[in-house]
CSV table of C-alpha atoms and ligand atoms in Angstrom, one decimal:
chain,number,residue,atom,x,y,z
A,1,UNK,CA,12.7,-6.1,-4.6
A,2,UNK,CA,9.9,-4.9,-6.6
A,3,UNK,CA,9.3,-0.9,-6.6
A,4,UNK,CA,6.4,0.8,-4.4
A,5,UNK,CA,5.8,3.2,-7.3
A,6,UNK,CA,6.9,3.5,-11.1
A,7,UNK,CA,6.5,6.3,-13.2
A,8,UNK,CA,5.9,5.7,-16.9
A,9,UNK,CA,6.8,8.6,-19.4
A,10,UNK,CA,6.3,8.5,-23.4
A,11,UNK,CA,9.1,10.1,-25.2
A,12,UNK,CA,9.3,11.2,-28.6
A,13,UNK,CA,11.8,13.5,-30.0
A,14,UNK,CA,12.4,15.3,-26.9
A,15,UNK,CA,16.4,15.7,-26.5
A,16,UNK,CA,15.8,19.3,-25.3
A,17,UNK,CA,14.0,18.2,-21.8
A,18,UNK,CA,14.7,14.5,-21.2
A,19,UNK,CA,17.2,15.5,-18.6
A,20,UNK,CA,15.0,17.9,-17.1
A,21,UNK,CA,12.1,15.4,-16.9
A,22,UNK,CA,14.2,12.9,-15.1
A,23,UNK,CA,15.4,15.7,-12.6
A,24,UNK,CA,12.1,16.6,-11.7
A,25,UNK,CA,10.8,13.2,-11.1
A,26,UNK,CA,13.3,11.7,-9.2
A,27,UNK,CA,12.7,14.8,-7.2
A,28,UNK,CA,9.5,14.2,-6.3
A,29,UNK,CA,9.9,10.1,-6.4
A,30,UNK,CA,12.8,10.6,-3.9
A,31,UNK,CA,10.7,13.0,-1.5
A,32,UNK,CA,7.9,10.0,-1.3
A,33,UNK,CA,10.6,7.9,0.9
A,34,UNK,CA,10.1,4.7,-0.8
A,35,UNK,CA,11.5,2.6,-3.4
A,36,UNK,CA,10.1,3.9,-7.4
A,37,UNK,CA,11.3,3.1,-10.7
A,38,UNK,CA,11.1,5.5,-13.8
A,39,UNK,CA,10.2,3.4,-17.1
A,40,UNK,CA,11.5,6.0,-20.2
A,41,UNK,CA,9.7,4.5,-23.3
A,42,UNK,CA,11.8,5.3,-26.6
A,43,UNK,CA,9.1,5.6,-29.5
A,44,UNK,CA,11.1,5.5,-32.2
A,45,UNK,CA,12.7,8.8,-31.6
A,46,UNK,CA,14.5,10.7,-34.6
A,47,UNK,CA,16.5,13.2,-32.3
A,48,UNK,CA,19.3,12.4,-29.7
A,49,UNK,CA,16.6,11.6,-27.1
A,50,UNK,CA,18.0,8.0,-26.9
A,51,UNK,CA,21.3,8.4,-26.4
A,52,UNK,CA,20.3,10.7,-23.4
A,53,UNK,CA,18.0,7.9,-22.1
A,54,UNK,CA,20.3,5.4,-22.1
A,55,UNK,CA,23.0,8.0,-20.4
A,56,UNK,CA,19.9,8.1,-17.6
A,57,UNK,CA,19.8,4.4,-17.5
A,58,UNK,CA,23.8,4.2,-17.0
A,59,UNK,CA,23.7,7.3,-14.4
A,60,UNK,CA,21.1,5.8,-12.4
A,61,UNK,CA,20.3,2.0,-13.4
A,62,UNK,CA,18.8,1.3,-9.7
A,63,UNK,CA,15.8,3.6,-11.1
A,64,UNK,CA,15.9,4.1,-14.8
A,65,UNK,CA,14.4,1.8,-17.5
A,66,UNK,CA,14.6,2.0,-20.8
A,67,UNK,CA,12.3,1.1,-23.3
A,68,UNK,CA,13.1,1.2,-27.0
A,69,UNK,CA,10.4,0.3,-29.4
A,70,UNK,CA,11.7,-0.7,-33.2
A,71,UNK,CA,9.8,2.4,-34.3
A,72,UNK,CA,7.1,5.3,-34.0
A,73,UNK,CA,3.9,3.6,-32.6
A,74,UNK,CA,2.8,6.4,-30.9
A,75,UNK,CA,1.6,7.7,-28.0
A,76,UNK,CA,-1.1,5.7,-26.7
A,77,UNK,CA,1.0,2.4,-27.2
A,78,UNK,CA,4.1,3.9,-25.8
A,79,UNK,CA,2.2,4.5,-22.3
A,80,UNK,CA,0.9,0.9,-23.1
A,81,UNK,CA,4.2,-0.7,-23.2
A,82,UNK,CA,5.5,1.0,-20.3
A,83,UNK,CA,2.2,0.4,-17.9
A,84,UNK,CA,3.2,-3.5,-19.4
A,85,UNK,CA,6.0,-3.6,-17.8
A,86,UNK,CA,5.8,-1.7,-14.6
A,87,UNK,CA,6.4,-3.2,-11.6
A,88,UNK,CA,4.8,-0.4,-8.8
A,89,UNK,CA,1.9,-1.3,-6.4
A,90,UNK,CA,0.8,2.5,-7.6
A,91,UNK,CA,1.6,3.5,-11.4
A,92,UNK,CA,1.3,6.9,-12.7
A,93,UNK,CA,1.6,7.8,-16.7
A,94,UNK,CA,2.8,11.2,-17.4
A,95,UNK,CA,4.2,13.3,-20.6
A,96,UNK,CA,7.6,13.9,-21.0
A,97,UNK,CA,7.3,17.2,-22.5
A,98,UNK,CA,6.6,18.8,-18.6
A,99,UNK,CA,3.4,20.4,-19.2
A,100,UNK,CA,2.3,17.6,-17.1
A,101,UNK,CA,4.1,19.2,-13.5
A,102,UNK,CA,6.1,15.9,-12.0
A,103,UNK,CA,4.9,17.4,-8.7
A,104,UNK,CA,1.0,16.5,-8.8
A,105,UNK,CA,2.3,12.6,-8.7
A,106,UNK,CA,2.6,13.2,-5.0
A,107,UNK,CA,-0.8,15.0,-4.6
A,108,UNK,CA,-2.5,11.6,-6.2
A,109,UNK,CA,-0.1,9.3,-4.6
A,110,UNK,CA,-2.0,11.3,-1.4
A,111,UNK,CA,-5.3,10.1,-2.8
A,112,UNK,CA,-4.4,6.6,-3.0
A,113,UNK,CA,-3.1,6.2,0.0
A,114,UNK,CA,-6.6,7.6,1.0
A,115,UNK,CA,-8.0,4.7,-0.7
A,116,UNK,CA,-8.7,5.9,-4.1
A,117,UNK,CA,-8.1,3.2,-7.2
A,118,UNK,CA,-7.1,5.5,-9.8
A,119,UNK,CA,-6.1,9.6,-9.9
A,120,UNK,CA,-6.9,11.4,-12.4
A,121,UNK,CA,-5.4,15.0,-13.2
A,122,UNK,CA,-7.9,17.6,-14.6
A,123,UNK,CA,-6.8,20.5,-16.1
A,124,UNK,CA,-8.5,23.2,-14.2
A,125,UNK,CA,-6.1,25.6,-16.1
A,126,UNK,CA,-3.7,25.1,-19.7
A,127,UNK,CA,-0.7,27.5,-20.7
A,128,UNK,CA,0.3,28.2,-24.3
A,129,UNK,CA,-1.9,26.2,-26.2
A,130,UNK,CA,-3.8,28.1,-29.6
A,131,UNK,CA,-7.3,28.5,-28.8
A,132,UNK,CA,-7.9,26.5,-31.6
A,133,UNK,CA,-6.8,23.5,-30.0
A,134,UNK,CA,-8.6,25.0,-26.4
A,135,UNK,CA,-11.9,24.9,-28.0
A,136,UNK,CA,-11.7,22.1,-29.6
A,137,UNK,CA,-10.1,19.5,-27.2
A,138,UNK,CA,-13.4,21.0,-25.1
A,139,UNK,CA,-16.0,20.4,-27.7
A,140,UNK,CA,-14.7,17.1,-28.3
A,141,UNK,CA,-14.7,16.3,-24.3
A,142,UNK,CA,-18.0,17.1,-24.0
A,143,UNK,CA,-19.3,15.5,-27.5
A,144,UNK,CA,-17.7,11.8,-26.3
A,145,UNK,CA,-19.3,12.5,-22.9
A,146,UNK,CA,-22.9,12.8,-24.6
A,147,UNK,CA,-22.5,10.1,-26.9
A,148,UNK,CA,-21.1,7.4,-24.7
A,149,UNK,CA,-22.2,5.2,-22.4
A,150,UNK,CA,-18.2,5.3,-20.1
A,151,UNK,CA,-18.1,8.4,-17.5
A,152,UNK,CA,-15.1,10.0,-19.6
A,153,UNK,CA,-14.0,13.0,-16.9
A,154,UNK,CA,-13.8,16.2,-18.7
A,155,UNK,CA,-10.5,17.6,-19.5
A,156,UNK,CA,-8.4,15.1,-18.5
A,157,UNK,CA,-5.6,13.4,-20.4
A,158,UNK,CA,-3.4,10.6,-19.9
A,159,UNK,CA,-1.6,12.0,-16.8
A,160,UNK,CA,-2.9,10.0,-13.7
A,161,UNK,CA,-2.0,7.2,-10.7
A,162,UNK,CA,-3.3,3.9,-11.0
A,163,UNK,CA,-3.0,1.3,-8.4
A,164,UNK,CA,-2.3,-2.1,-9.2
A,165,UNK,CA,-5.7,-3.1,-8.9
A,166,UNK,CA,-7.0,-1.1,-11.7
A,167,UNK,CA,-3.8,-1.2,-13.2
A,168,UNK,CA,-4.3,-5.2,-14.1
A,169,UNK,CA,-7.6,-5.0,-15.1
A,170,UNK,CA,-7.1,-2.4,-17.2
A,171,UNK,CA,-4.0,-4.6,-19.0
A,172,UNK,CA,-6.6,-7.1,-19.9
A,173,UNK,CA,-7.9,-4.8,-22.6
A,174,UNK,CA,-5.7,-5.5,-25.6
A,175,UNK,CA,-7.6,-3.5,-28.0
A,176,UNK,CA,-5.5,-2.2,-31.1
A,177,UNK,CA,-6.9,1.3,-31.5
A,178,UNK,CA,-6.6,2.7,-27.6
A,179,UNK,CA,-7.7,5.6,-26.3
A,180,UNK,CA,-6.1,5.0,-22.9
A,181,UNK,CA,-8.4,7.7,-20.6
A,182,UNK,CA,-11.5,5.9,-22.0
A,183,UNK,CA,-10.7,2.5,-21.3
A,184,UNK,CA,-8.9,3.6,-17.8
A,185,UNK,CA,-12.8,5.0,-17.1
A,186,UNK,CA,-14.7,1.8,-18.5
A,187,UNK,CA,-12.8,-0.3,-15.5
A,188,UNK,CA,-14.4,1.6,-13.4
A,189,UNK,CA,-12.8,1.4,-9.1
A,190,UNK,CA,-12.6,4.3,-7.2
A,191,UNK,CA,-11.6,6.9,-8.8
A,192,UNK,CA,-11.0,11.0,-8.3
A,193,UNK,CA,-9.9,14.1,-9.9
A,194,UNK,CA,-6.5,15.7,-9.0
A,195,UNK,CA,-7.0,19.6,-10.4
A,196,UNK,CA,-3.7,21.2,-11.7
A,197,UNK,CA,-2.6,23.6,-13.8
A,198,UNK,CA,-1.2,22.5,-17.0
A,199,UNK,CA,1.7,24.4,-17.9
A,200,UNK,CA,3.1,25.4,-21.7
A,201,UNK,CA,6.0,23.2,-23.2
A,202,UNK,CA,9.1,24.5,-21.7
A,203,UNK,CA,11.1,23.6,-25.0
A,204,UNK,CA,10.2,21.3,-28.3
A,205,UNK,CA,7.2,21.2,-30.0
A,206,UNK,CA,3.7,19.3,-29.6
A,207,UNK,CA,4.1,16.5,-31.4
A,208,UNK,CA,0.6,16.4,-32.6
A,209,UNK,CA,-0.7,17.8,-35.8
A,210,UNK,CA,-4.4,18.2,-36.5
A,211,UNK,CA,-4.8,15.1,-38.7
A,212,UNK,CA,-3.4,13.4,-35.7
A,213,UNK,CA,-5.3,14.6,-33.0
A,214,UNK,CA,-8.7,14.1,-35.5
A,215,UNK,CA,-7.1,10.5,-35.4
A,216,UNK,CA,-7.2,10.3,-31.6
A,217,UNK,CA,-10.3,11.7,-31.8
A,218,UNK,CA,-12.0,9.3,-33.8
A,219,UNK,CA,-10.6,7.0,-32.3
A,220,UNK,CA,-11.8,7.5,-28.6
A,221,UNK,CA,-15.2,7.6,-30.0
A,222,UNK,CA,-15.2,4.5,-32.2
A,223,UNK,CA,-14.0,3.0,-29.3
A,224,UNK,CA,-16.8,4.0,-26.9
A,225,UNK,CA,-19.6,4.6,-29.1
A,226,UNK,CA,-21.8,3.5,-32.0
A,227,UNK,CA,-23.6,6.4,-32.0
A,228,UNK,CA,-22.2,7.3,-35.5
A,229,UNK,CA,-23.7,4.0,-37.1
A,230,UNK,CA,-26.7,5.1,-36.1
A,231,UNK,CA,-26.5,8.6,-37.6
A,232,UNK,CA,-26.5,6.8,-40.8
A,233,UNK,CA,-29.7,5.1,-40.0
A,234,UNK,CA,-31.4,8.5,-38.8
A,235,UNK,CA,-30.0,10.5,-41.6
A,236,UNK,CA,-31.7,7.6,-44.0
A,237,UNK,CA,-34.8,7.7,-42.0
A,238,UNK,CA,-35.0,11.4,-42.7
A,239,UNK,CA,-34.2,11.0,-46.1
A,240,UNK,CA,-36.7,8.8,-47.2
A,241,UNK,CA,-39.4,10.6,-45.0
A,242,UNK,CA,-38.9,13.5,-47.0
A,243,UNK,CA,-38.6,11.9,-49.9
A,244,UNK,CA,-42.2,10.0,-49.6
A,245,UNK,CA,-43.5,13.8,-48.3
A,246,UNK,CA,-42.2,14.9,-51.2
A,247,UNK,CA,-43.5,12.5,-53.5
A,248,UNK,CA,-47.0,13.1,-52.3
A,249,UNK,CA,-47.0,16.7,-52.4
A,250,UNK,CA,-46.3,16.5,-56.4
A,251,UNK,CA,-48.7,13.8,-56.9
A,252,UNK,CA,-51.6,16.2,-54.9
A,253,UNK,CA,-50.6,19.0,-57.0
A,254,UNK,CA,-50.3,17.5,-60.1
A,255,UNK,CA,-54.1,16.4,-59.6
A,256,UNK,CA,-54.8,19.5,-58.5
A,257,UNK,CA,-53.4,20.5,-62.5
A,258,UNK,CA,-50.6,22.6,-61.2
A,259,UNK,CA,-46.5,20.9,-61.9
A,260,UNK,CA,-44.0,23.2,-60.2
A,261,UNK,CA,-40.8,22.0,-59.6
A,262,UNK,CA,-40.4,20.5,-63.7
A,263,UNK,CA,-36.9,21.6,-63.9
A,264,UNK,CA,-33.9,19.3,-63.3
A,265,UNK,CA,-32.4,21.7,-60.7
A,266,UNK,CA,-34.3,19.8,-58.0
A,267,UNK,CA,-33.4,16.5,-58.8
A,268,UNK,CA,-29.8,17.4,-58.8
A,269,UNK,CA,-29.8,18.8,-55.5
A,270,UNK,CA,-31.4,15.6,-54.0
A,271,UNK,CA,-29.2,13.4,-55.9
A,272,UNK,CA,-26.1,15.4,-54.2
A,273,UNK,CA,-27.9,15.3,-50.9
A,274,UNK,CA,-28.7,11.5,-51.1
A,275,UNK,CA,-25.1,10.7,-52.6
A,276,UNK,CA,-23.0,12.5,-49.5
A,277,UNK,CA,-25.2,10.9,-46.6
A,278,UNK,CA,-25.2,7.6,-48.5
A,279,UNK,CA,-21.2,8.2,-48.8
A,280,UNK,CA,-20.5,9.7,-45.4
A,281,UNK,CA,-22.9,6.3,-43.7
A,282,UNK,CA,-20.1,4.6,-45.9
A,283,UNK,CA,-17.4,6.2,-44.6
A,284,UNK,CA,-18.6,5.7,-40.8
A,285,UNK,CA,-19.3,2.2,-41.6
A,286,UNK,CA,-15.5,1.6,-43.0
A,287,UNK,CA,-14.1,3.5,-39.8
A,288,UNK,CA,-15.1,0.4,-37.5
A,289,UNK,CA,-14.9,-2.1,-40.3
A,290,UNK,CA,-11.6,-0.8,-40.4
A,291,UNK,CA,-11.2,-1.4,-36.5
A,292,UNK,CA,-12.2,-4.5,-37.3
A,293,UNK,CA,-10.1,-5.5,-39.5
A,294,UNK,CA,-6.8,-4.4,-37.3
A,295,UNK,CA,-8.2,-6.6,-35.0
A,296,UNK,CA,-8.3,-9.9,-37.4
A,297,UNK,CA,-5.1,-9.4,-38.1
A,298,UNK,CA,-4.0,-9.5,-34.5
A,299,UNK,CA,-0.8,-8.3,-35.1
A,300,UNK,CA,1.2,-7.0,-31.9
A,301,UNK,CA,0.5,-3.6,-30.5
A,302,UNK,CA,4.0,-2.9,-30.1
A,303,UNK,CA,7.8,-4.3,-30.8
A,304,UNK,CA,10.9,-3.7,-28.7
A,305,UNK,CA,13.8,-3.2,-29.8
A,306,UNK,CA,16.1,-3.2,-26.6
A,307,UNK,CA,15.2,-2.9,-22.9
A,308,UNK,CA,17.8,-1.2,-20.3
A,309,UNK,CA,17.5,-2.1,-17.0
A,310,UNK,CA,15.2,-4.8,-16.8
A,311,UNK,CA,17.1,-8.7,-16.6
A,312,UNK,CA,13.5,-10.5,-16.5
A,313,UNK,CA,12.2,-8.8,-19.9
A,314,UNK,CA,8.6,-9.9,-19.4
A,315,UNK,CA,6.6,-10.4,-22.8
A,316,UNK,CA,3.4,-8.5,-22.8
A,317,UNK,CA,0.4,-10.4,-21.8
A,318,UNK,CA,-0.6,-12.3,-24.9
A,319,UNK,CA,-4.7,-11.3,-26.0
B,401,LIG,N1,4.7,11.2,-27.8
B,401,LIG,C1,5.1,9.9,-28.1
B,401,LIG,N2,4.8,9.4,-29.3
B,401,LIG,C2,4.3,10.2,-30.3
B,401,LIG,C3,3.9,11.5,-30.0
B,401,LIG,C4,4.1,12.0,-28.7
B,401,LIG,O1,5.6,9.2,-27.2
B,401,LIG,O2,4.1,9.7,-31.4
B,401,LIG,C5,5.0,11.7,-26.4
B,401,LIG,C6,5.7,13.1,-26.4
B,401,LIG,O3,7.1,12.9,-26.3
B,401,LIG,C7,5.1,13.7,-25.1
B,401,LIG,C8,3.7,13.1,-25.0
B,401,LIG,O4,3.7,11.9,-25.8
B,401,LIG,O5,5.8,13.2,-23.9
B,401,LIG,C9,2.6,14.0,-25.4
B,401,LIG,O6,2.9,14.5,-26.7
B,401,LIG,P1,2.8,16.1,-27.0
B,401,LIG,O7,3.3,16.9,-25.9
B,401,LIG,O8,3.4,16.3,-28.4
B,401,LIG,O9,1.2,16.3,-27.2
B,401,LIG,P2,0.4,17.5,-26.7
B,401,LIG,O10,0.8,17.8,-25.2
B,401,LIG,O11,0.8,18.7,-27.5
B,401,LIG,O12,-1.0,17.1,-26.9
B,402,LIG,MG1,2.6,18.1,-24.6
């Protein structure tokens, strides 16, 4: 019999709360009275994490399945693989780190029972994060919201319920660069914020460096937006405007028998200007020729290595 609900968790390098984690959920799964399955995916952990997954799996193989991709692929494909092969009428992706509180997965189970598609968790509060990475997960929230057409909800992450409705039609989208939230708002359904608090890692560290979360970053916009291609086009626009304005000026003065601006230090500051916009439109331009590209290749968006607990290991839907 297929589960009512399954819980999908990402796990990478986390030996110190895997246990935990699975405690907690089975907690809250078991206190919802009906039948739930708990899909660990293994991205290419370095730590012991695995070996206690596959000691969950043993424990508790009526509940526990294991995923165990053939190497780091990262977040967003992790939850991918696991929403892939999830089973549940109602799915919910959550971190395994527990800053996402298990518990809230019964407060949106609530709202879809109600009727809602998909519940989302806003963070209405977060513990023991720098402030660097407070302001700037907010600027960049409220940046994608300007420049996209999708209703991205503010301050919400991964961590949400999806009934199988939404669920399917969001597994069309086989995109190779995913920025999960986005493309979970682009389906559109009924959908509602769940407000929780999110708490500070209990143990372990965030497993995402700056250079990453610029990544991410990047990506959810490239993936929403052309709004930077057009910057190019603007910033080129006001470049040769003030170039012609320019232009004139000298030529009216130069009638008029006065030649200011002779020396060479004005050309080199408009040859720096024009050189960084004309290389920055570049770089924007090899950003989605870039996404491009991954998508010509068409290669898979993730490889297994070994599944626990599943006999019918379903392929991912082919794009
Ligand atoms: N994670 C993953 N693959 C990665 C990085 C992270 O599966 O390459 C998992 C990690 O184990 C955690 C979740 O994704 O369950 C969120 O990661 P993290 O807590 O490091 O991010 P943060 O909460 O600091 O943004
Ligand atoms: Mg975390």
């Amino acid at each position: 019999m297929h589960p009512k609900f399954s819980v999908v968790a990402p796990i990478y390098n986390e030996e110190a709360l895997v246990e935990q984690f699975y405690a907690r959920v089975r907690d809250v799964m078991t206190g919802l009275g009906e039948p739930w399955e708990l899909i660990l995916v293994n991205d290419g952990c370095r730590d012991r994490s695995p070996e206690l997954m596959d000691a969950l799996h043993a424990a508790d193989p009526e509940h526990v399945v294991v995923i165990h991709f053939a190497r780091n692929f990262g977040h967003q494909l992790a939850i991918t693989a696991g929403l892939d092969h999830a089973r549940g009428q109602a799915v919910a992706v959550i971190d395994s780190d527990l800053q996402d509180p298990p518990e809230v997965i019964a407060e949106m189970v609530a709202r879809w029972h109600e009727g809602y598609d998909v519940a989302y968790a806003v963070r209405a509060e977060r513990e023991g994060e720098t402030w660097f990475k407070l302001w700037t997960a907010r600027a960049f929230y409220r940046l994608i919201q300007r420049i996209t057409d999708v209703d991205i909800p503010l301050d919400t992450g991964d961590f949400r319920l999806m009934d199988r409705k939404a669920l399917d039609a969001f597994l069309q989208m086989r995109e190779k660069r995913r920025f999960v939230r986005g493309m979970v708002s682009w389906i559109g359904f009924r959908q509602i914020g769940v407000h929780y608090k999110r708490h500070a890692r209990t143990a372990g560290e965030t497993k995402f460096p700056l250079h990453k979360m610029l990544r991410f970053a990047f990506d959810g916009i490239t993936s929403f937006s052309q709004f930077p291609l057009k910057l190019s086009t603007w910033a080129g626009t006001a470049a040769v405007g003030l170039g012609l304005l320019l232009a004139l000026v000298l030529l009216i003065l130069r009638l008029g028998g006065s030649a200011p601006l002779a020396g060479q230090g004005l050309t080199a500051s408009l040859v720096l200007f024009l050189g960084g916009v004309q290389l920055w439109s570049v770089g924007i331009l090899g950003e989605y020729v870039g996404r491009l590209h991954e998508e010509a290749l068409d290669r898979p968006l993730y490889l297994i290595r070994e599944i626990k607990g599943r006999d019918d290991h379903p392929a991912p839907p082919v794009s």
